């Protein structure tokens, strides 16, 4: 909720999710926010990179996709 609330100040958030450890249930320290437009993304990066979220500084960048590992 805190992630979505903070990022909604910069545009219309489509989705906001925090990644959690499967075993402990604790946050892994990163999350993802999706907006409708590139302008909203740029505004969020410029406004929020280095800001504080729940007492921790955050780094805001565009997520890069990783190739899936094949087993």
PDB file of N, CA, C and O in Angstrom:
ATOM      1  N   UNK A   1       0.821  -1.202   0.000  1.00  0.00           N
ATOM      2  CA  UNK A   1       0.000   0.000   0.000  1.00  0.00           C
ATOM      3  C   UNK A   1       0.859   1.257   0.000  1.00  0.00           C
ATOM      4  O   UNK A   1       0.541   2.205  -0.693  1.00  0.00           O
ATOM      5  N   UNK A   2       1.943   1.254   0.776  1.00  0.00           N
ATOM      6  CA  UNK A   2       2.802   2.443   0.855  1.00  0.00           C
ATOM      7  C   UNK A   2       3.445   2.724  -0.489  1.00  0.00           C
ATOM      8  O   UNK A   2       3.576   3.881  -0.893  1.00  0.00           O
ATOM      9  N   UNK A   3       3.834   1.673  -1.201  1.00  0.00           N
ATOM     10  CA  UNK A   3       4.457   1.833  -2.514  1.00  0.00           C
ATOM     11  C   UNK A   3       3.473   2.476  -3.485  1.00  0.00           C
ATOM     12  O   UNK A   3       3.798   3.459  -4.153  1.00  0.00           O
ATOM     13  N   UNK A   4       2.273   1.951  -3.531  1.00  0.00           N
ATOM     14  CA  UNK A   4       1.257   2.499  -4.433  1.00  0.00           C
ATOM     15  C   UNK A   4       0.901   3.935  -4.061  1.00  0.00           C
ATOM     16  O   UNK A   4       0.764   4.791  -4.938  1.00  0.00           O
ATOM     17  N   UNK A   5       0.772   4.214  -2.802  1.00  0.00           N
ATOM     18  CA  UNK A   5       0.427   5.566  -2.361  1.00  0.00           C
ATOM     19  C   UNK A   5       1.498   6.572  -2.770  1.00  0.00           C
ATOM     20  O   UNK A   5       1.189   7.620  -3.319  1.00  0.00           O
ATOM     21  N   UNK A   6       2.758   6.247  -2.525  1.00  0.00           N
ATOM     22  CA  UNK A   6       3.843   7.159  -2.882  1.00  0.00           C
ATOM     23  C   UNK A   6       3.888   7.401  -4.384  1.00  0.00           C
ATOM     24  O   UNK A   6       3.971   8.541  -4.848  1.00  0.00           O
ATOM     25  N   UNK A   7       3.801   6.342  -5.173  1.00  0.00           N
ATOM     26  CA  UNK A   7       3.934   6.473  -6.618  1.00  0.00           C
ATOM     27  C   UNK A   7       2.698   7.065  -7.275  1.00  0.00           C
ATOM     28  O   UNK A   7       2.790   7.638  -8.358  1.00  0.00           O
ATOM     29  N   UNK A   8       1.536   6.961  -6.637  1.00  0.00           N
ATOM     30  CA  UNK A   8       0.323   7.538  -7.223  1.00  0.00           C
ATOM     31  C   UNK A   8       0.358   9.061  -7.222  1.00  0.00           C
ATOM     32  O   UNK A   8      -0.400   9.693  -7.949  1.00  0.00           O
ATOM     33  N   UNK A   9       1.259   9.651  -6.457  1.00  0.00           N
ATOM     34  CA  UNK A   9       1.421  11.108  -6.480  1.00  0.00           C
ATOM     35  C   UNK A   9       2.024  11.586  -7.800  1.00  0.00           C
ATOM     36  O   UNK A   9       1.953  12.763  -8.126  1.00  0.00           O
ATOM     37  N   UNK A  10       2.606  10.674  -8.579  1.00  0.00           N
ATOM     38  CA  UNK A  10       3.267  11.034  -9.833  1.00  0.00           C
ATOM     39  C   UNK A  10       2.470  10.632 -11.066  1.00  0.00           C
ATOM     40  O   UNK A  10       2.868  10.938 -12.186  1.00  0.00           O
ATOM     41  N   UNK A  11       1.365   9.927 -10.895  1.00  0.00           N
ATOM     42  CA  UNK A  11       0.549   9.514 -12.027  1.00  0.00           C
ATOM     43  C   UNK A  11      -0.414   8.417 -11.625  1.00  0.00           C
ATOM     44  O   UNK A  11      -0.503   8.035 -10.463  1.00  0.00           O
ATOM     45  N   UNK A  12      -1.106   7.899 -12.609  1.00  0.00           N
ATOM     46  CA  UNK A  12      -2.101   6.857 -12.370  1.00  0.00           C
ATOM     47  C   UNK A  12      -1.412   5.491 -12.345  1.00  0.00           C
ATOM     48  O   UNK A  12      -0.981   4.985 -13.379  1.00  0.00           O
ATOM     49  N   UNK A  13      -1.342   4.895 -11.161  1.00  0.00           N
ATOM     50  CA  UNK A  13      -0.681   3.602 -10.998  1.00  0.00           C
ATOM     51  C   UNK A  13      -1.618   2.498 -11.476  1.00  0.00           C
ATOM     52  O   UNK A  13      -2.746   2.376 -11.015  1.00  0.00           O
ATOM     53  N   UNK A  14      -1.126   1.695 -12.423  1.00  0.00           N
ATOM     54  CA  UNK A  14      -1.882   0.557 -12.937  1.00  0.00           C
ATOM     55  C   UNK A  14      -1.698  -0.636 -12.004  1.00  0.00           C
ATOM     56  O   UNK A  14      -2.647  -1.349 -11.689  1.00  0.00           O
ATOM     57  N   UNK A  15      -0.443  -0.834 -11.548  1.00  0.00           N
ATOM     58  CA  UNK A  15      -0.132  -1.951 -10.661  1.00  0.00           C
ATOM     59  C   UNK A  15       1.093  -1.586  -9.831  1.00  0.00           C
ATOM     60  O   UNK A  15       2.008  -0.933 -10.311  1.00  0.00           O
ATOM     61  N   UNK A  16       1.092  -2.008  -8.583  1.00  0.00           N
ATOM     62  CA  UNK A  16       2.241  -1.829  -7.697  1.00  0.00           C
ATOM     63  C   UNK A  16       2.392  -3.103  -6.881  1.00  0.00           C
ATOM     64  O   UNK A  16       1.431  -3.549  -6.255  1.00  0.00           O
ATOM     65  N   UNK A  17       3.578  -3.689  -6.930  1.00  0.00           N
ATOM     66  CA  UNK A  17       3.786  -4.915  -6.163  1.00  0.00           C
ATOM     67  C   UNK A  17       5.192  -4.946  -5.579  1.00  0.00           C
ATOM     68  O   UNK A  17       6.143  -4.454  -6.160  1.00  0.00           O
ATOM     69  N   UNK A  18       5.275  -5.517  -4.398  1.00  0.00           N
ATOM     70  CA  UNK A  18       6.544  -5.706  -3.696  1.00  0.00           C
ATOM     71  C   UNK A  18       6.893  -7.187  -3.805  1.00  0.00           C
ATOM     72  O   UNK A  18       6.019  -8.037  -3.673  1.00  0.00           O
ATOM     73  N   UNK A  19       8.160  -7.482  -4.038  1.00  0.00           N
ATOM     74  CA  UNK A  19       8.590  -8.868  -4.139  1.00  0.00           C
ATOM     75  C   UNK A  19       8.902  -9.402  -2.746  1.00  0.00           C
ATOM     76  O   UNK A  19       9.633  -8.772  -1.985  1.00  0.00           O
ATOM     77  N   UNK A  20       8.333 -10.565  -2.406  1.00  0.00           N
ATOM     78  CA  UNK A  20       8.514 -11.166  -1.088  1.00  0.00           C
ATOM     79  C   UNK A  20       9.250 -12.496  -1.192  1.00  0.00           C
ATOM     80  O   UNK A  20       9.084 -13.240  -2.162  1.00  0.00           O
ATOM     81  N   UNK A  21      10.035 -12.798  -0.164  1.00  0.00           N
ATOM     82  CA  UNK A  21      10.721 -14.071  -0.064  1.00  0.00           C
ATOM     83  C   UNK A  21       9.689 -15.167   0.204  1.00  0.00           C
ATOM     84  O   UNK A  21       8.840 -15.017   1.091  1.00  0.00           O
ATOM     85  N   UNK A  22       9.756 -16.245  -0.539  1.00  0.00           N
ATOM     86  CA  UNK A  22       8.762 -17.322  -0.400  1.00  0.00           C
ATOM     87  C   UNK A  22       8.828 -18.005   0.958  1.00  0.00           C
ATOM     88  O   UNK A  22       7.813 -18.406   1.515  1.00  0.00           O
ATOM     89  N   UNK A  23      10.033 -18.171   1.482  1.00  0.00           N
ATOM     90  CA  UNK A  23      10.182 -18.901   2.741  1.00  0.00           C
ATOM     91  C   UNK A  23       9.856 -18.050   3.970  1.00  0.00           C
ATOM     92  O   UNK A  23       9.139 -18.482   4.850  1.00  0.00           O
ATOM     93  N   UNK A  24      10.407 -16.838   4.019  1.00  0.00           N
ATOM     94  CA  UNK A  24      10.232 -16.015   5.215  1.00  0.00           C
ATOM     95  C   UNK A  24       9.008 -15.106   5.143  1.00  0.00           C
ATOM     96  O   UNK A  24       8.511 -14.650   6.159  1.00  0.00           O
ATOM     97  N   UNK A  25       8.546 -14.811   3.928  1.00  0.00           N
ATOM     98  CA  UNK A  25       7.426 -13.892   3.770  1.00  0.00           C
ATOM     99  C   UNK A  25       7.821 -12.431   3.894  1.00  0.00           C
ATOM    100  O   UNK A  25       6.972 -11.548   3.822  1.00  0.00           O
ATOM    101  N   UNK A  26       9.119 -12.171   4.065  1.00  0.00           N
ATOM    102  CA  UNK A  26       9.607 -10.794   4.204  1.00  0.00           C
ATOM    103  C   UNK A  26       9.904 -10.189   2.836  1.00  0.00           C
ATOM    104  O   UNK A  26      10.230 -10.892   1.883  1.00  0.00           O
ATOM    105  N   UNK A  27       9.821  -8.876   2.763  1.00  0.00           N
ATOM    106  CA  UNK A  27      10.141  -8.163   1.535  1.00  0.00           C
ATOM    107  C   UNK A  27      11.586  -8.432   1.124  1.00  0.00           C
ATOM    108  O   UNK A  27      12.477  -8.472   1.968  1.00  0.00           O
ATOM    109  N   UNK A  28      11.802  -8.611  -0.167  1.00  0.00           N
ATOM    110  CA  UNK A  28      13.151  -8.806  -0.677  1.00  0.00           C
ATOM    111  C   UNK A  28      13.831  -7.471  -0.951  1.00  0.00           C
ATOM    112  O   UNK A  28      14.964  -7.427  -1.408  1.00  0.00           O
ATOM    113  N   UNK A  29      13.135  -6.373  -0.691  1.00  0.00           N
ATOM    114  CA  UNK A  29      13.737  -5.048  -0.814  1.00  0.00           C
ATOM    115  C   UNK A  29      13.547  -4.381  -2.161  1.00  0.00           C
ATOM    116  O   UNK A  29      14.172  -3.369  -2.440  1.00  0.00           O
ATOM    117  N   UNK A  30      12.669  -4.933  -2.989  1.00  0.00           N
ATOM    118  CA  UNK A  30      12.381  -4.265  -4.259  1.00  0.00           C
ATOM    119  C   UNK A  30      10.949  -4.542  -4.682  1.00  0.00           C
ATOM    120  O   UNK A  30      10.299  -5.455  -4.181  1.00  0.00           O
ATOM    121  N   UNK A  31      10.486  -3.711  -5.590  1.00  0.00           N
ATOM    122  CA  UNK A  31       9.133  -3.856  -6.095  1.00  0.00           C
ATOM    123  C   UNK A  31       9.028  -3.252  -7.475  1.00  0.00           C
ATOM    124  O   UNK A  31      10.006  -2.721  -8.010  1.00  0.00           O
ATOM    125  N   UNK A  32       7.833  -3.307  -8.034  1.00  0.00           N
ATOM    126  CA  UNK A  32       7.604  -2.818  -9.379  1.00  0.00           C
ATOM    127  C   UNK A  32       6.325  -1.988  -9.401  1.00  0.00           C
ATOM    128  O   UNK A  32       5.336  -2.343  -8.765  1.00  0.00           O
ATOM    129  N   UNK A  33       6.362  -0.901 -10.170  1.00  0.00           N
ATOM    130  CA  UNK A  33       5.195  -0.045 -10.344  1.00  0.00           C
ATOM    131  C   UNK A  33       4.976   0.125 -11.840  1.00  0.00           C
ATOM    132  O   UNK A  33       5.919   0.363 -12.583  1.00  0.00           O
ATOM    133  N   UNK A  34       3.726  -0.008 -12.268  1.00  0.00           N
ATOM    134  CA  UNK A  34       3.384   0.143 -13.676  1.00  0.00           C
ATOM    135  C   UNK A  34       2.478   1.362 -13.839  1.00  0.00           C
ATOM    136  O   UNK A  34       1.519   1.528 -13.081  1.00  0.00           O
ATOM    137  N   UNK A  35       2.813   2.196 -14.828  1.00  0.00           N
ATOM    138  CA  UNK A  35       2.001   3.359 -15.184  1.00  0.00           C
ATOM    139  C   UNK A  35       1.444   3.176 -16.594  1.00  0.00           C
ATOM    140  O   UNK A  35       1.891   2.305 -17.335  1.00  0.00           O
ATOM    141  N   UNK A  36       0.515   4.047 -16.976  1.00  0.00           N
ATOM    142  CA  UNK A  36      -0.061   4.017 -18.321  1.00  0.00           C
ATOM    143  C   UNK A  36       0.805   4.693 -19.369  1.00  0.00           C
ATOM    144  O   UNK A  36       0.665   4.415 -20.553  1.00  0.00           O
ATOM    145  N   UNK A  37       1.680   5.609 -18.953  1.00  0.00           N
ATOM    146  CA  UNK A  37       2.427   6.369 -19.957  1.00  0.00           C
ATOM    147  C   UNK A  37       3.889   6.544 -19.577  1.00  0.00           C
ATOM    148  O   UNK A  37       4.252   6.507 -18.395  1.00  0.00           O
ATOM    149  N   UNK A  38       4.694   6.758 -20.600  1.00  0.00           N
ATOM    150  CA  UNK A  38       6.127   6.999 -20.398  1.00  0.00           C
ATOM    151  C   UNK A  38       6.349   8.312 -19.644  1.00  0.00           C
ATOM    152  O   UNK A  38       7.313   8.427 -18.875  1.00  0.00           O
ATOM    153  N   UNK A  39       5.475   9.271 -19.843  1.00  0.00           N
ATOM    154  CA  UNK A  39       5.608  10.555 -19.140  1.00  0.00           C
ATOM    155  C   UNK A  39       5.479  10.365 -17.636  1.00  0.00           C
ATOM    156  O   UNK A  39       6.219  10.973 -16.863  1.00  0.00           O
ATOM    157  N   UNK A  40       4.547   9.527 -17.213  1.00  0.00           N
ATOM    158  CA  UNK A  40       4.381   9.248 -15.785  1.00  0.00           C
ATOM    159  C   UNK A  40       5.604   8.528 -15.227  1.00  0.00           C
ATOM    160  O   UNK A  40       6.050   8.805 -14.115  1.00  0.00           O
ATOM    161  N   UNK A  41       6.154   7.618 -16.003  1.00  0.00           N
ATOM    162  CA  UNK A  41       7.361   6.900 -15.589  1.00  0.00           C
ATOM    163  C   UNK A  41       8.503   7.892 -15.389  1.00  0.00           C
ATOM    164  O   UNK A  41       9.182   7.885 -14.357  1.00  0.00           O
ATOM    165  N   UNK A  42       8.726   8.757 -16.371  1.00  0.00           N
ATOM    166  CA  UNK A  42       9.802   9.752 -16.276  1.00  0.00           C
ATOM    167  C   UNK A  42       9.615  10.676 -15.072  1.00  0.00           C
ATOM    168  O   UNK A  42      10.572  10.984 -14.361  1.00  0.00           O
ATOM    169  N   UNK A  43       8.379  11.099 -14.842  1.00  0.00           N
ATOM    170  CA  UNK A  43       8.091  11.980 -13.711  1.00  0.00           C
ATOM    171  C   UNK A  43       8.384  11.269 -12.385  1.00  0.00           C
ATOM    172  O   UNK A  43       8.978  11.841 -11.476  1.00  0.00           O
ATOM    173  N   UNK A  44       8.010  10.004 -12.280  1.00  0.00           N
ATOM    174  CA  UNK A  44       8.265   9.244 -11.053  1.00  0.00           C
ATOM    175  C   UNK A  44       9.758   9.074 -10.811  1.00  0.00           C
ATOM    176  O   UNK A  44      10.232   9.234  -9.682  1.00  0.00           O
ATOM    177  N   UNK A  45      10.501   8.766 -11.850  1.00  0.00           N
ATOM    178  CA  UNK A  45      11.951   8.595 -11.696  1.00  0.00           C
ATOM    179  C   UNK A  45      12.589   9.898 -11.228  1.00  0.00           C
ATOM    180  O   UNK A  45      13.374   9.908 -10.264  1.00  0.00           O
ATOM    181  N   UNK A  46      12.257  10.988 -11.882  1.00  0.00           N
ATOM    182  CA  UNK A  46      12.852  12.285 -11.520  1.00  0.00           C
ATOM    183  C   UNK A  46      12.451  12.737 -10.123  1.00  0.00           C
ATOM    184  O   UNK A  46      13.257  13.306  -9.392  1.00  0.00           O
ATOM    185  N   UNK A  47      11.215  12.465  -9.735  1.00  0.00           N
ATOM    186  CA  UNK A  47      10.709  12.953  -8.454  1.00  0.00           C
ATOM    187  C   UNK A  47      11.034  12.049  -7.272  1.00  0.00           C
ATOM    188  O   UNK A  47      11.222  12.534  -6.154  1.00  0.00           O
ATOM    189  N   UNK A  48      11.085  10.749  -7.506  1.00  0.00           N
ATOM    190  CA  UNK A  48      11.153   9.820  -6.379  1.00  0.00           C
ATOM    191  C   UNK A  48      12.495   9.125  -6.171  1.00  0.00           C
ATOM    192  O   UNK A  48      12.717   8.564  -5.096  1.00  0.00           O
ATOM    193  N   UNK A  49      13.376   9.144  -7.175  1.00  0.00           N
ATOM    194  CA  UNK A  49      14.671   8.485  -7.005  1.00  0.00           C
ATOM    195  C   UNK A  49      15.422   9.127  -5.837  1.00  0.00           C
ATOM    196  O   UNK A  49      15.617  10.331  -5.804  1.00  0.00           O
ATOM    197  N   UNK A  50      15.792   8.319  -4.855  1.00  0.00           N
ATOM    198  CA  UNK A  50      16.503   8.814  -3.678  1.00  0.00           C
ATOM    199  C   UNK A  50      15.593   9.240  -2.541  1.00  0.00           C
ATOM    200  O   UNK A  50      16.064   9.580  -1.457  1.00  0.00           O
ATOM    201  N   UNK A  51      14.279   9.210  -2.766  1.00  0.00           N
ATOM    202  CA  UNK A  51      13.353   9.614  -1.705  1.00  0.00           C
ATOM    203  C   UNK A  51      13.222   8.504  -0.666  1.00  0.00           C
ATOM    204  O   UNK A  51      13.764   7.419  -0.819  1.00  0.00           O
ATOM    205  N   UNK A  52      12.480   8.778   0.381  1.00  0.00           N
ATOM    206  CA  UNK A  52      12.332   7.867   1.509  1.00  0.00           C
ATOM    207  C   UNK A  52      10.991   7.139   1.442  1.00  0.00           C
ATOM    208  O   UNK A  52       9.962   7.745   1.193  1.00  0.00           O
ATOM    209  N   UNK A  53      11.021   5.821   1.663  1.00  0.00           N
ATOM    210  CA  UNK A  53       9.799   5.024   1.751  1.00  0.00           C
ATOM    211  C   UNK A  53       9.906   4.152   2.989  1.00  0.00           C
ATOM    212  O   UNK A  53      10.791   3.295   3.076  1.00  0.00           O
ATOM    213  N   UNK A  54       9.059   4.407   3.955  1.00  0.00           N
ATOM    214  CA  UNK A  54       9.057   3.659   5.215  1.00  0.00           C
ATOM    215  C   UNK A  54      10.436   3.638   5.884  1.00  0.00           C
ATOM    216  O   UNK A  54      10.898   2.607   6.369  1.00  0.00           O
ATOM    217  N   UNK A  55      11.107   4.785   5.858  1.00  0.00           N
ATOM    218  CA  UNK A  55      12.390   4.912   6.545  1.00  0.00           C
ATOM    219  C   UNK A  55      13.593   4.424   5.765  1.00  0.00           C
ATOM    220  O   UNK A  55      14.702   4.406   6.281  1.00  0.00           O
ATOM    221  N   UNK A  56      13.388   4.047   4.503  1.00  0.00           N
ATOM    222  CA  UNK A  56      14.496   3.564   3.676  1.00  0.00           C
ATOM    223  C   UNK A  56      14.580   4.366   2.393  1.00  0.00           C
ATOM    224  O   UNK A  56      13.550   4.629   1.757  1.00  0.00           O
ATOM    225  N   UNK A  57      15.791   4.757   2.003  1.00  0.00           N
ATOM    226  CA  UNK A  57      15.917   5.456   0.706  1.00  0.00           C
ATOM    227  C   UNK A  57      15.639   4.464  -0.428  1.00  0.00           C
ATOM    228  O   UNK A  57      15.984   3.287  -0.335  1.00  0.00           O
ATOM    229  N   UNK A  58      14.989   4.964  -1.472  1.00  0.00           N
ATOM    230  CA  UNK A  58      14.672   4.086  -2.587  1.00  0.00           C
ATOM    231  C   UNK A  58      15.385   4.533  -3.857  1.00  0.00           C
ATOM    232  O   UNK A  58      15.677   5.713  -4.041  1.00  0.00           O
ATOM    233  N   UNK A  59      15.658   3.566  -4.717  1.00  0.00           N
ATOM    234  CA  UNK A  59      16.245   3.836  -6.019  1.00  0.00           C
ATOM    235  C   UNK A  59      15.160   3.537  -7.039  1.00  0.00           C
ATOM    236  O   UNK A  59      14.570   2.449  -7.039  1.00  0.00           O
ATOM    237  N   UNK A  60      14.866   4.506  -7.894  1.00  0.00           N
ATOM    238  CA  UNK A  60      13.794   4.362  -8.872  1.00  0.00           C
ATOM    239  C   UNK A  60      14.404   4.387 -10.266  1.00  0.00           C
ATOM    240  O   UNK A  60      15.023   5.373 -10.660  1.00  0.00           O
ATOM    241  N   UNK A  61      14.242   3.299 -10.988  1.00  0.00           N
ATOM    242  CA  UNK A  61      14.753   3.170 -12.357  1.00  0.00           C
ATOM    243  C   UNK A  61      13.736   2.410 -13.191  1.00  0.00           C
ATOM    244  O   UNK A  61      12.792   1.835 -12.661  1.00  0.00           O
ATOM    245  N   UNK A  62      13.970   2.393 -14.499  1.00  0.00           N
ATOM    246  CA  UNK A  62      13.148   1.580 -15.385  1.00  0.00           C
ATOM    247  C   UNK A  62      13.619   0.139 -15.251  1.00  0.00           C
ATOM    248  O   UNK A  62      14.819  -0.140 -15.306  1.00  0.00           O
ATOM    249  N   UNK A  63      12.692  -0.780 -15.066  1.00  0.00           N
ATOM    250  CA  UNK A  63      13.036  -2.200 -14.940  1.00  0.00           C
ATOM    251  C   UNK A  63      13.471  -2.738 -16.293  1.00  0.00           C
ATOM    252  O   UNK A  63      12.903  -2.390 -17.327  1.00  0.00           O
ATOM    253  N   UNK A  64      14.475  -3.571 -16.246  1.00  0.00           N
ATOM    254  CA  UNK A  64      14.942  -4.232 -17.462  1.00  0.00           C
ATOM    255  C   UNK A  64      14.554  -5.695 -17.388  1.00  0.00           C
ATOM    256  O   UNK A  64      14.718  -6.334 -16.350  1.00  0.00           O
ATOM    257  N   UNK A  65      14.051  -6.212 -18.480  1.00  0.00           N
ATOM    258  CA  UNK A  65      13.660  -7.626 -18.467  1.00  0.00           C
ATOM    259  C   UNK A  65      14.901  -8.503 -18.511  1.00  0.00           C
ATOM    260  O   UNK A  65      15.903  -8.166 -19.125  1.00  0.00           O
ATOM    261  N   UNK A  66      14.805  -9.611 -17.814  1.00  0.00           N
ATOM    262  CA  UNK A  66      15.881 -10.592 -17.793  1.00  0.00           C
ATOM    263  C   UNK A  66      15.453 -11.788 -18.624  1.00  0.00           C
ATOM    264  O   UNK A  66      14.284 -12.176 -18.581  1.00  0.00           O
ATOM    265  N   UNK A  67      16.398 -12.381 -19.351  1.00  0.00           N
ATOM    266  CA  UNK A  67      16.013 -13.600 -20.065  1.00  0.00           C
ATOM    267  C   UNK A  67      15.690 -14.709 -19.078  1.00  0.00           C
ATOM    268  O   UNK A  67      16.313 -14.810 -18.021  1.00  0.00           O
ATOM    269  N   UNK A  68      14.695 -15.513 -19.389  1.00  0.00           N
ATOM    270  CA  UNK A  68      14.311 -16.617 -18.508  1.00  0.00           C
ATOM    271  C   UNK A  68      15.345 -17.727 -18.606  1.00  0.00           C
ATOM    272  O   UNK A  68      15.849 -18.027 -19.689  1.00  0.00           O
ATOM    273  N   UNK A  69      15.638 -18.305 -17.441  1.00  0.00           N
ATOM    274  CA  UNK A  69      16.553 -19.446 -17.414  1.00  0.00           C
ATOM    275  C   UNK A  69      15.800 -20.698 -17.838  1.00  0.00           C
ATOM    276  O   UNK A  69      14.674 -20.923 -17.406  1.00  0.00           O
ATOM    277  N   UNK A  70      16.423 -21.474 -18.678  1.00  0.00           N
ATOM    278  CA  UNK A  70      15.804 -22.732 -19.090  1.00  0.00           C
ATOM    279  C   UNK A  70      16.449 -23.870 -18.319  1.00  0.00           C
ATOM    280  O   UNK A  70      17.653 -23.902 -18.135  1.00  0.00           O
ATOM    281  N   UNK A  71      15.622 -24.794 -17.864  1.00  0.00           N
ATOM    282  CA  UNK A  71      16.112 -25.913 -17.069  1.00  0.00           C
ATOM    283  C   UNK A  71      16.090 -27.185 -17.868  1.00  0.00           C
ATOM    284  O   UNK A  71      15.350 -27.447 -18.701  1.00  0.00           O
TER     285      UNK A  71
END
